[in-house]
CSV table of C-alpha atoms in Angstrom, one decimal:
chain,number,residue,atom,x,y,z
A,1,MET,CA,0.0,0.0,0.0
A,2,GLU,CA,1.4,3.4,-1.1
A,3,LYS,CA,2.0,6.0,1.5
A,4,LYS,CA,0.7,9.5,0.7
A,5,PRO,CA,3.2,12.3,0.9
A,6,ARG,CA,3.1,14.2,4.2
A,7,PHE,CA,3.1,17.6,2.4
A,8,ALA,CA,1.5,18.3,-0.9
A,9,ARG,CA,2.8,21.4,-2.7
A,10,ARG,CA,0.4,23.0,-5.1
A,11,GLU,CA,2.1,24.4,-8.2
A,12,PHE,CA,0.4,27.2,-10.1
A,13,PRO,CA,0.7,27.3,-13.9
A,14,PRO,CA,3.5,29.6,-15.0
A,15,ARG,CA,1.1,31.6,-17.2
A,16,GLU,CA,-1.2,32.3,-14.2
A,17,VAL,CA,1.7,33.6,-12.1
A,18,SER,CA,3.0,35.9,-14.9
A,19,SER,CA,-0.6,37.3,-15.5
A,20,ILE,CA,-1.0,38.2,-11.8
A,21,SER,CA,2.5,39.8,-11.7
A,22,LEU,CA,1.8,41.8,-14.8
A,23,ALA,CA,-1.5,43.0,-13.5
A,24,LEU,CA,0.1,44.1,-10.2
A,25,LEU,CA,2.9,45.8,-12.1
A,26,LEU,CA,0.5,47.7,-14.4
A,27,ALA,CA,-1.5,48.8,-11.3
A,28,VAL,CA,1.7,50.1,-9.7
A,29,VAL,CA,2.6,51.9,-13.0
A,30,LEU,CA,-0.9,53.5,-13.2
A,31,ILE,CA,-0.6,54.7,-9.5
A,32,LEU,CA,2.8,56.1,-10.0
A,33,ASN,CA,1.7,57.9,-13.2
A,34,ALA,CA,-1.2,59.4,-11.3
A,35,LEU,CA,1.1,60.6,-8.6
A,36,LEU,CA,3.5,62.0,-11.2
A,37,TYR,CA,0.6,63.8,-12.9
A,38,LEU,CA,-0.5,65.4,-9.6
A,39,TYR,CA,3.1,66.4,-8.8
A,40,LEU,CA,3.6,68.0,-12.2
A,41,ASN,CA,0.2,69.6,-12.2
A,42,LYS,CA,1.2,71.2,-8.8
A,43,PHE,CA,4.5,72.2,-10.2
A,44,TYR,CA,3.0,74.0,-13.2
A,45,THR,CA,0.0,75.5,-11.4
A,46,SER,CA,0.8,76.3,-7.8
A,47,SER,CA,4.5,76.7,-7.4
A,48,GLY,CA,4.5,80.4,-8.3
A,49,ARG,CA,4.9,79.8,-12.0
A,50,ALA,CA,1.3,79.4,-12.9
A,51,GLU,CA,-0.2,81.5,-15.7
A,52,MET,CA,-2.2,83.5,-13.2
A,53,ASP,CA,-0.2,84.4,-10.2
A,54,PRO,CA,-2.5,84.9,-7.1
A,55,SER,CA,0.1,87.2,-5.5
A,56,LEU,CA,-0.2,89.8,-8.2
A,57,CYS,CA,-2.2,92.9,-7.5
A,58,PRO,CA,-4.3,95.1,-9.9
A,59,PHE,CA,-2.3,97.3,-12.3
A,60,GLY,CA,-0.6,100.1,-10.3
A,61,TYR,CA,-0.5,98.2,-7.0
A,62,PHE,CA,1.9,95.8,-5.3
A,63,LYS,CA,2.2,93.7,-2.1
A,64,LEU,CA,5.4,92.8,-0.4
A,65,GLY,CA,6.5,90.2,2.1
A,66,THR,CA,3.8,88.9,4.4
A,67,VAL,CA,1.5,91.9,3.8
A,68,ARG,CA,-1.9,90.7,2.6
A,69,ASN,CA,-3.2,94.0,1.2
A,70,CYS,CA,-2.1,95.6,-2.1
A,71,SER,CA,-0.5,99.1,-1.9
A,72,PRO,CA,-0.3,101.6,-4.8
A,73,TRP,CA,3.0,102.1,-6.5
A,74,LEU,CA,5.1,104.6,-4.5
A,75,SER,CA,5.2,108.1,-5.9
A,76,CYS,CA,8.2,110.5,-6.0
A,77,GLU,CA,7.1,112.0,-2.6
A,78,ALA,CA,6.7,108.6,-1.0
A,79,ILE,CA,10.0,107.3,-2.3
A,80,ASN,CA,11.9,110.4,-1.0
A,81,ARG,CA,10.1,110.2,2.4
A,82,GLU,CA,9.8,106.5,3.1
A,83,VAL,CA,12.7,104.8,1.3
A,84,ARG,CA,16.2,104.8,2.8
A,85,LYS,CA,19.3,103.9,0.8
A,86,LEU,CA,21.7,101.4,2.4
A,87,LYS,CA,24.5,100.8,0.0
A,88,CYS,CA,25.4,100.7,-3.7
A,89,VAL,CA,25.3,97.1,-5.0
A,90,GLY,CA,25.8,97.5,-8.7
A,91,GLU,CA,26.4,99.9,-11.6
A,92,GLY,CA,25.9,99.5,-15.3
A,93,ALA,CA,26.0,101.7,-18.4
A,94,VAL,CA,22.5,103.1,-17.8
A,95,LYS,CA,21.9,103.1,-14.0
A,96,LYS,CA,23.3,102.6,-10.5
A,97,VAL,CA,21.6,100.2,-8.1
A,98,PHE,CA,21.2,100.6,-4.4
A,99,LEU,CA,20.1,98.2,-1.7
A,100,SER,CA,17.5,100.2,0.2
A,101,GLU,CA,14.8,99.8,2.9
A,102,TRP,CA,11.1,100.6,3.0
A,103,LYS,CA,9.0,99.8,6.1
A,104,GLU,CA,11.5,97.2,7.3
A,105,ASN,CA,11.5,95.5,3.9
A,106,LYS,CA,14.7,95.3,1.7
A,107,VAL,CA,14.0,96.9,-1.7
A,108,VAL,CA,16.1,98.1,-4.6
A,109,ILE,CA,16.4,101.6,-6.0
A,110,SER,CA,17.7,102.0,-9.6
A,111,GLN,CA,18.8,105.5,-10.6
A,112,LEU,CA,20.0,106.9,-14.0
A,113,THR,CA,23.7,107.6,-14.1
A,114,ASN,CA,24.1,108.8,-17.7
A,115,SER,CA,21.8,111.6,-18.9
A,116,GLU,CA,22.5,110.7,-22.5
A,117,LEU,CA,20.7,107.3,-21.9
A,118,LYS,CA,17.6,108.7,-20.2
A,119,GLU,CA,15.4,107.4,-23.1
A,120,ASP,CA,16.7,103.9,-22.5
A,121,PHE,CA,16.0,104.3,-18.8
A,122,LEU,CA,12.4,105.5,-19.3
A,123,TYR,CA,11.8,102.8,-21.9
A,124,GLY,CA,12.9,100.2,-19.4
A,125,LEU,CA,10.4,101.7,-16.9
A,126,LYS,CA,7.7,101.6,-19.5
A,127,MET,CA,8.3,97.9,-20.2
A,128,LEU,CA,8.5,97.2,-16.4
A,129,LYS,CA,5.1,98.7,-15.9
A,130,ALA,CA,3.4,97.1,-18.9
A,131,LEU,CA,4.9,93.6,-18.4
A,132,GLN,CA,4.2,93.1,-14.7
A,133,SER,CA,3.6,89.4,-14.2
A,134,LYS,CA,5.1,86.3,-12.5
A,135,TYR,CA,8.0,86.5,-15.1
A,136,VAL,CA,9.1,90.1,-14.3
A,137,VAL,CA,10.6,91.6,-11.2
A,138,ARG,CA,7.9,93.3,-9.1
A,139,LEU,CA,7.7,97.1,-9.5
A,140,LEU,CA,7.1,99.0,-6.2
A,141,GLY,CA,7.2,102.6,-7.4
A,142,TYR,CA,9.0,105.1,-9.6
A,143,CYS,CA,9.7,108.8,-10.1
A,144,GLU,CA,10.2,109.8,-13.7
A,145,GLN,CA,11.3,113.3,-12.7
A,146,GLN,CA,14.2,112.0,-10.7
A,147,PHE,CA,14.8,108.9,-13.0
A,148,THR,CA,14.3,106.5,-10.1
A,149,ILE,CA,12.7,103.0,-10.1
A,150,LEU,CA,11.9,101.0,-7.0
A,151,THR,CA,11.7,97.2,-7.2
A,152,GLU,CA,11.6,94.1,-5.0
A,153,TYR,CA,14.9,92.9,-3.6
A,154,HIS,CA,16.1,89.3,-4.3
A,155,PRO,CA,19.2,88.5,-2.1
A,156,LEU,CA,20.5,85.7,-4.4
A,157,GLY,CA,21.2,88.3,-7.1
A,158,SER,CA,21.6,87.7,-10.8
A,159,LEU,CA,21.9,84.4,-12.6
A,160,ARG,CA,25.7,85.0,-13.0
A,161,GLY,CA,26.1,83.8,-9.5
A,162,LEU,CA,24.0,80.6,-9.9
A,163,ASN,CA,26.8,78.1,-9.6
A,164,GLU,CA,28.4,79.8,-6.6
A,165,THR,CA,25.0,79.8,-4.9
A,166,LEU,CA,24.4,76.1,-5.6
A,167,HIS,CA,27.7,75.2,-4.1
A,168,MET,CA,26.9,77.0,-0.8
A,169,PRO,CA,26.1,74.4,2.0
A,170,LYS,CA,22.6,76.0,2.4
A,171,TYR,CA,21.7,75.2,-1.2
A,172,LYS,CA,23.6,72.1,-2.0
A,173,GLY,CA,20.4,70.1,-1.9
A,174,MET,CA,19.1,72.1,-4.8
A,175,ASN,CA,22.1,71.3,-6.9
A,176,THR,CA,20.5,68.5,-8.9
A,177,TRP,CA,19.7,67.9,-12.6
A,178,HIS,CA,16.0,68.2,-11.7
A,179,ARG,CA,16.2,71.6,-10.2
A,180,ARG,CA,18.6,72.9,-12.9
A,181,LEU,CA,16.2,71.7,-15.6
A,182,MET,CA,13.4,73.5,-13.9
A,183,LEU,CA,15.4,76.7,-14.0
A,184,ALA,CA,15.9,76.2,-17.7
A,185,ILE,CA,12.2,75.7,-18.1
A,186,ASP,CA,11.7,79.0,-16.2
A,187,TYR,CA,14.1,80.8,-18.6
A,188,VAL,CA,12.3,79.4,-21.7
A,189,SER,CA,9.0,80.4,-20.2
A,190,ILE,CA,10.2,84.0,-19.9
A,191,VAL,CA,11.4,83.9,-23.5
A,192,ARG,CA,8.0,82.6,-24.5
A,193,TYR,CA,6.2,85.3,-22.5
A,194,LEU,CA,8.3,88.1,-24.2
A,195,HIS,CA,7.6,86.6,-27.6
A,196,SER,CA,3.9,86.7,-27.0
A,197,SER,CA,3.6,89.6,-24.5
A,198,PRO,CA,0.6,91.9,-24.2
A,199,LEU,CA,2.7,94.5,-26.2
A,200,GLY,CA,3.6,92.1,-29.0
A,201,THR,CA,6.7,90.2,-29.9
A,202,LEU,CA,9.7,91.5,-27.9
A,203,VAL,CA,13.4,90.6,-28.3
A,204,MET,CA,15.9,90.5,-25.5
A,205,CYS,CA,18.7,92.6,-27.0
A,206,ASP,CA,20.9,92.8,-23.9
A,207,SER,CA,22.2,89.3,-24.6
A,208,ASN,CA,25.3,89.6,-26.8
A,209,ASP,CA,27.2,87.2,-24.6
A,210,LEU,CA,26.3,84.7,-21.9
A,211,GLU,CA,27.5,86.9,-19.0
A,212,LYS,CA,25.5,89.8,-20.2
A,213,LEU,CA,22.4,87.7,-20.7
A,214,LEU,CA,22.6,86.2,-17.2
A,215,SER,CA,23.0,89.6,-15.7
A,216,GLN,CA,19.5,90.5,-16.9
A,217,TYR,CA,17.8,87.9,-14.8
A,218,LEU,CA,17.4,87.4,-11.1
A,219,LEU,CA,17.3,84.2,-9.0
A,220,THR,CA,14.6,84.2,-6.4
A,221,SER,CA,14.9,82.7,-2.9
A,222,ASP,CA,12.6,79.8,-3.9
A,223,PHE,CA,14.8,79.1,-7.0
A,224,HIS,CA,12.8,80.6,-9.8
A,225,ILE,CA,13.9,83.2,-12.4
A,226,LEU,CA,12.6,86.7,-13.1
A,227,VAL,CA,13.6,89.1,-15.9
A,228,ASN,CA,15.0,92.2,-14.3
A,229,ASP,CA,16.4,94.6,-16.9
A,230,LEU,CA,14.1,95.6,-19.8
A,231,ASP,CA,16.0,98.6,-21.1
A,232,ALA,CA,16.7,96.9,-24.5
A,233,LEU,CA,13.5,95.1,-25.5
A,234,PRO,CA,12.5,96.2,-29.0
A,235,LEU,CA,9.3,95.2,-30.7
A,236,VAL,CA,9.1,92.9,-33.8
A,237,ASN,CA,6.0,93.2,-36.0
A,238,LYS,CA,6.5,90.9,-39.0
A,239,SER,CA,3.2,91.7,-40.6
A,240,ALA,CA,4.1,95.4,-40.7
A,241,GLY,CA,7.6,94.6,-41.8
A,242,ARG,CA,9.1,95.8,-38.5
A,243,LEU,CA,12.3,94.0,-37.5
A,244,VAL,CA,15.0,94.9,-35.0
A,245,LYS,CA,18.7,95.4,-34.6
A,246,CYS,CA,20.4,95.0,-31.2
A,247,GLY,CA,22.4,98.1,-31.0
A,248,HIS,CA,24.4,100.0,-33.7
A,249,ARG,CA,27.7,98.3,-33.4
A,250,GLU,CA,29.0,95.1,-35.0
A,251,LEU,CA,28.3,91.9,-33.0
A,252,GLN,CA,30.7,89.0,-33.1
A,253,GLY,CA,31.1,85.5,-31.6
A,254,ASP,CA,29.2,82.3,-31.7
A,255,PHE,CA,26.8,83.2,-28.9
A,256,VAL,CA,24.9,85.7,-31.1
A,257,ALA,CA,22.8,84.3,-33.9
A,258,PRO,CA,24.3,84.2,-37.5
A,259,GLU,CA,21.8,86.9,-38.7
A,260,GLN,CA,23.2,89.2,-36.0
A,261,ARG,CA,26.7,89.1,-37.5
A,262,TRP,CA,28.0,91.3,-40.3
A,263,PRO,CA,27.1,89.4,-43.5
A,264,TYR,CA,29.4,91.1,-46.0
A,265,GLY,CA,32.8,89.8,-45.0
A,266,GLU,CA,35.9,91.5,-43.5
A,267,GLU,CA,36.7,93.3,-46.8
A,268,VAL,CA,33.6,95.5,-46.3
A,269,PRO,CA,33.7,97.8,-43.2
A,270,PHE,CA,30.8,97.5,-40.9
A,271,GLU,CA,28.0,100.1,-41.5
A,272,ASP,CA,24.9,100.1,-39.3
A,273,ASP,CA,22.8,101.6,-42.1
A,274,ILE,CA,23.3,98.5,-44.3
A,275,MET,CA,23.2,95.9,-41.6
A,276,PRO,CA,20.1,93.8,-42.1
A,277,PRO,CA,17.6,93.6,-39.3
A,278,TYR,CA,16.3,90.4,-37.8
A,279,ASP,CA,13.5,89.0,-35.6
A,280,GLU,CA,12.9,87.2,-32.3
A,281,LYS,CA,14.5,83.9,-33.5
A,282,THR,CA,17.8,85.4,-32.3
A,283,ASP,CA,16.6,84.5,-28.8
A,284,ILE,CA,15.9,80.9,-29.8
A,285,TRP,CA,19.5,80.5,-31.1
A,286,LYS,CA,20.8,81.3,-27.6
A,287,ILE,CA,18.6,78.9,-25.7
A,288,PRO,CA,20.9,75.8,-25.9
A,289,ASP,CA,23.9,77.8,-24.6
A,290,VAL,CA,21.9,79.2,-21.7
A,291,THR,CA,20.5,75.8,-20.8
A,292,ASN,CA,23.9,74.2,-21.0
A,293,PHE,CA,25.0,76.8,-18.3
A,294,PHE,CA,21.9,75.9,-16.2
A,295,LEU,CA,22.5,72.1,-16.4
A,296,GLY,CA,26.1,72.4,-15.3
A,297,HIS,CA,28.0,69.2,-14.5
A,298,VAL,CA,25.9,67.5,-11.9
A,299,GLU,CA,25.0,63.8,-11.9
A,300,GLY,CA,22.3,63.3,-14.6
A,301,SER,CA,22.9,66.5,-16.5
A,302,ASP,CA,24.4,64.7,-19.5
A,303,ILE,CA,21.3,62.5,-19.7
A,304,VAL,CA,19.2,65.6,-19.8
A,305,ARG,CA,21.4,67.0,-22.6
A,306,LEU,CA,21.0,63.8,-24.6
A,307,HIS,CA,17.2,64.1,-24.4
A,308,LEU,CA,17.4,67.8,-25.5
A,309,PHE,CA,19.8,67.1,-28.3
A,310,ASP,CA,17.2,67.3,-31.1
A,311,ILE,CA,15.4,70.4,-30.0
A,312,HIS,CA,18.7,72.2,-29.4
A,313,ALA,CA,19.9,71.2,-32.9
A,314,ALA,CA,16.8,72.8,-34.2
A,315,CYS,CA,17.4,75.9,-32.2
A,316,LYS,CA,20.8,76.2,-33.9
A,317,LYS,CA,19.5,76.1,-37.5
A,318,LYS,CA,21.2,78.8,-39.6
A,319,GLU,CA,17.9,79.9,-41.1
A,320,PRO,CA,15.9,81.7,-38.4
A,321,ALA,CA,12.6,80.6,-39.9
A,322,GLU,CA,13.6,76.9,-39.5
A,323,ARG,CA,14.1,77.3,-35.7
A,324,PRO,CA,11.3,76.3,-33.4
A,325,SER,CA,9.2,78.8,-31.5
A,326,ALA,CA,9.8,79.4,-27.8
A,327,GLN,CA,6.5,77.6,-27.1
A,328,GLU,CA,7.7,74.5,-29.0
A,329,VAL,CA,11.0,74.5,-27.0
A,330,LEU,CA,9.1,74.9,-23.8
A,331,ASP,CA,6.7,72.0,-24.6
A,332,THR,CA,9.7,69.8,-25.3
A,333,TYR,CA,11.5,70.8,-22.1
A,334,ARG,CA,8.3,69.9,-20.1
A,335,LYS,CA,8.0,66.6,-21.9
A,336,VAL,CA,11.6,65.7,-21.1
A,337,LEU,CA,11.1,66.7,-17.4
A,338,THR,CA,8.1,64.4,-17.2
A,339,LEU,CA,9.8,61.5,-18.9
A,340,LEU,CA,12.9,61.7,-16.7
A,341,ILE,CA,10.9,62.0,-13.5
A,342,ARG,CA,8.9,59.0,-14.5
A,343,GLU,CA,12.0,57.0,-15.3
A,344,ALA,CA,13.6,58.0,-12.0
A,345,ALA,CA,10.4,57.0,-10.1
A,346,MET,CA,10.1,53.7,-11.9
A,347,PRO,CA,13.6,52.4,-12.7
A,348,GLY,CA,13.6,49.2,-14.7
A,349,THR,CA,9.9,49.2,-15.4
A,350,ARG,CA,10.4,49.2,-19.1
A,351,GLU,CA,12.6,46.1,-19.0
A,352,MET,CA,10.0,44.3,-16.7
A,353,LEU,CA,7.2,45.0,-19.1
C-alpha cells in the first residue's frame, strides 16, 4: 500500500503567475503615473509659476513680504520720504543700483547715471510697468522726474552667481539635474512670454554674450527666475515689416545668432545703415547655450542634454525661420522633465514590461 506524501505542494501554472504579476505591475505603474501627474500639475499651477499668479495685484499696485493687502506704487514723494538707501550694489552703463529699505523691507532703487541714456531708462520703466507678471521683477514705485525706479529685492542676485549659490552648504540640496532643468524651463517660459507679450513680440537685446544675458535675470529665494532689466527690449512686427537690430555696433562671436553678425565679410567695413535687421528667433538660437549653463556638470545632467539634443539642434538652425518657437521649445522641455521624472520614479519598469 502506497504512502501519501506528508506535504502536498500546489504548483500554479506559470502563465497564471505571470498574469498576476503583470496585473500588479501595471497597477503600480498607473498609480505612479497618477502621482506623477499630480506632482507636475502642482509644479505648473501652484509653485508660483502658474499663468495666473495669485500674489499679483491690480495694475498700479503691489504687495510685499507677508503683507496681505495691495499698496499703490510709491510716488516720488513717498520714495523720497519713506525709502532709505543702504549701499550701492551695482552699476551699469545706464543706471546705478542701491540696496534700500522701505518699512522694514529690503528693496532696490535704480537711478539713472548717464543723462544721455535717459530714453533707455524711461523705456525700461515703460516695459516694467506694462509687463508686470510672474515672469518680471515686481515694481514697487517710480519717479520719472528723478529717473528713479523702486523694485523688489532678491538676495541671491543675478543668474551670473548661480553656480556659486548652488555650491553653498545651504543650497547644495538644490544642486540636482531636476532643479537645474526646472530653471531652464523658467528661462524658456520667460522667452515665450516676451515673444507673446501683451505688447507684442519683444526681443531680449541685452544678450550679446552669456555673462551679459545672465545679468539681466534674477534668481529668487525659492529658486525661480525673473527678468529684471528691460531697457533693451525692442518690438518685432513681421506683418508690418518691422524687424530689429540689437544696437548700432558690430556683433561678433558664436553666442549671437548668425543673422546678427556682419554678413558682407571682412573686406567690407561695418556700417549700421546697411546691416540687415532680424526677428525674435535670435533669442531661440541662444537657448541651448543658456540651458547648458543651467545644467552644469551635476549627476544626470548629461542624460538631460541627450534628451534635449534634437530640440537644441533645431534651435541652432542657420535659417531663423527653421528654428522652433519658444512655445515649442518649452513644450519639449516639459515633456523631457516628465519623462525623466517617470524613469527616476520607476527604474527598470520598461525592462520588466
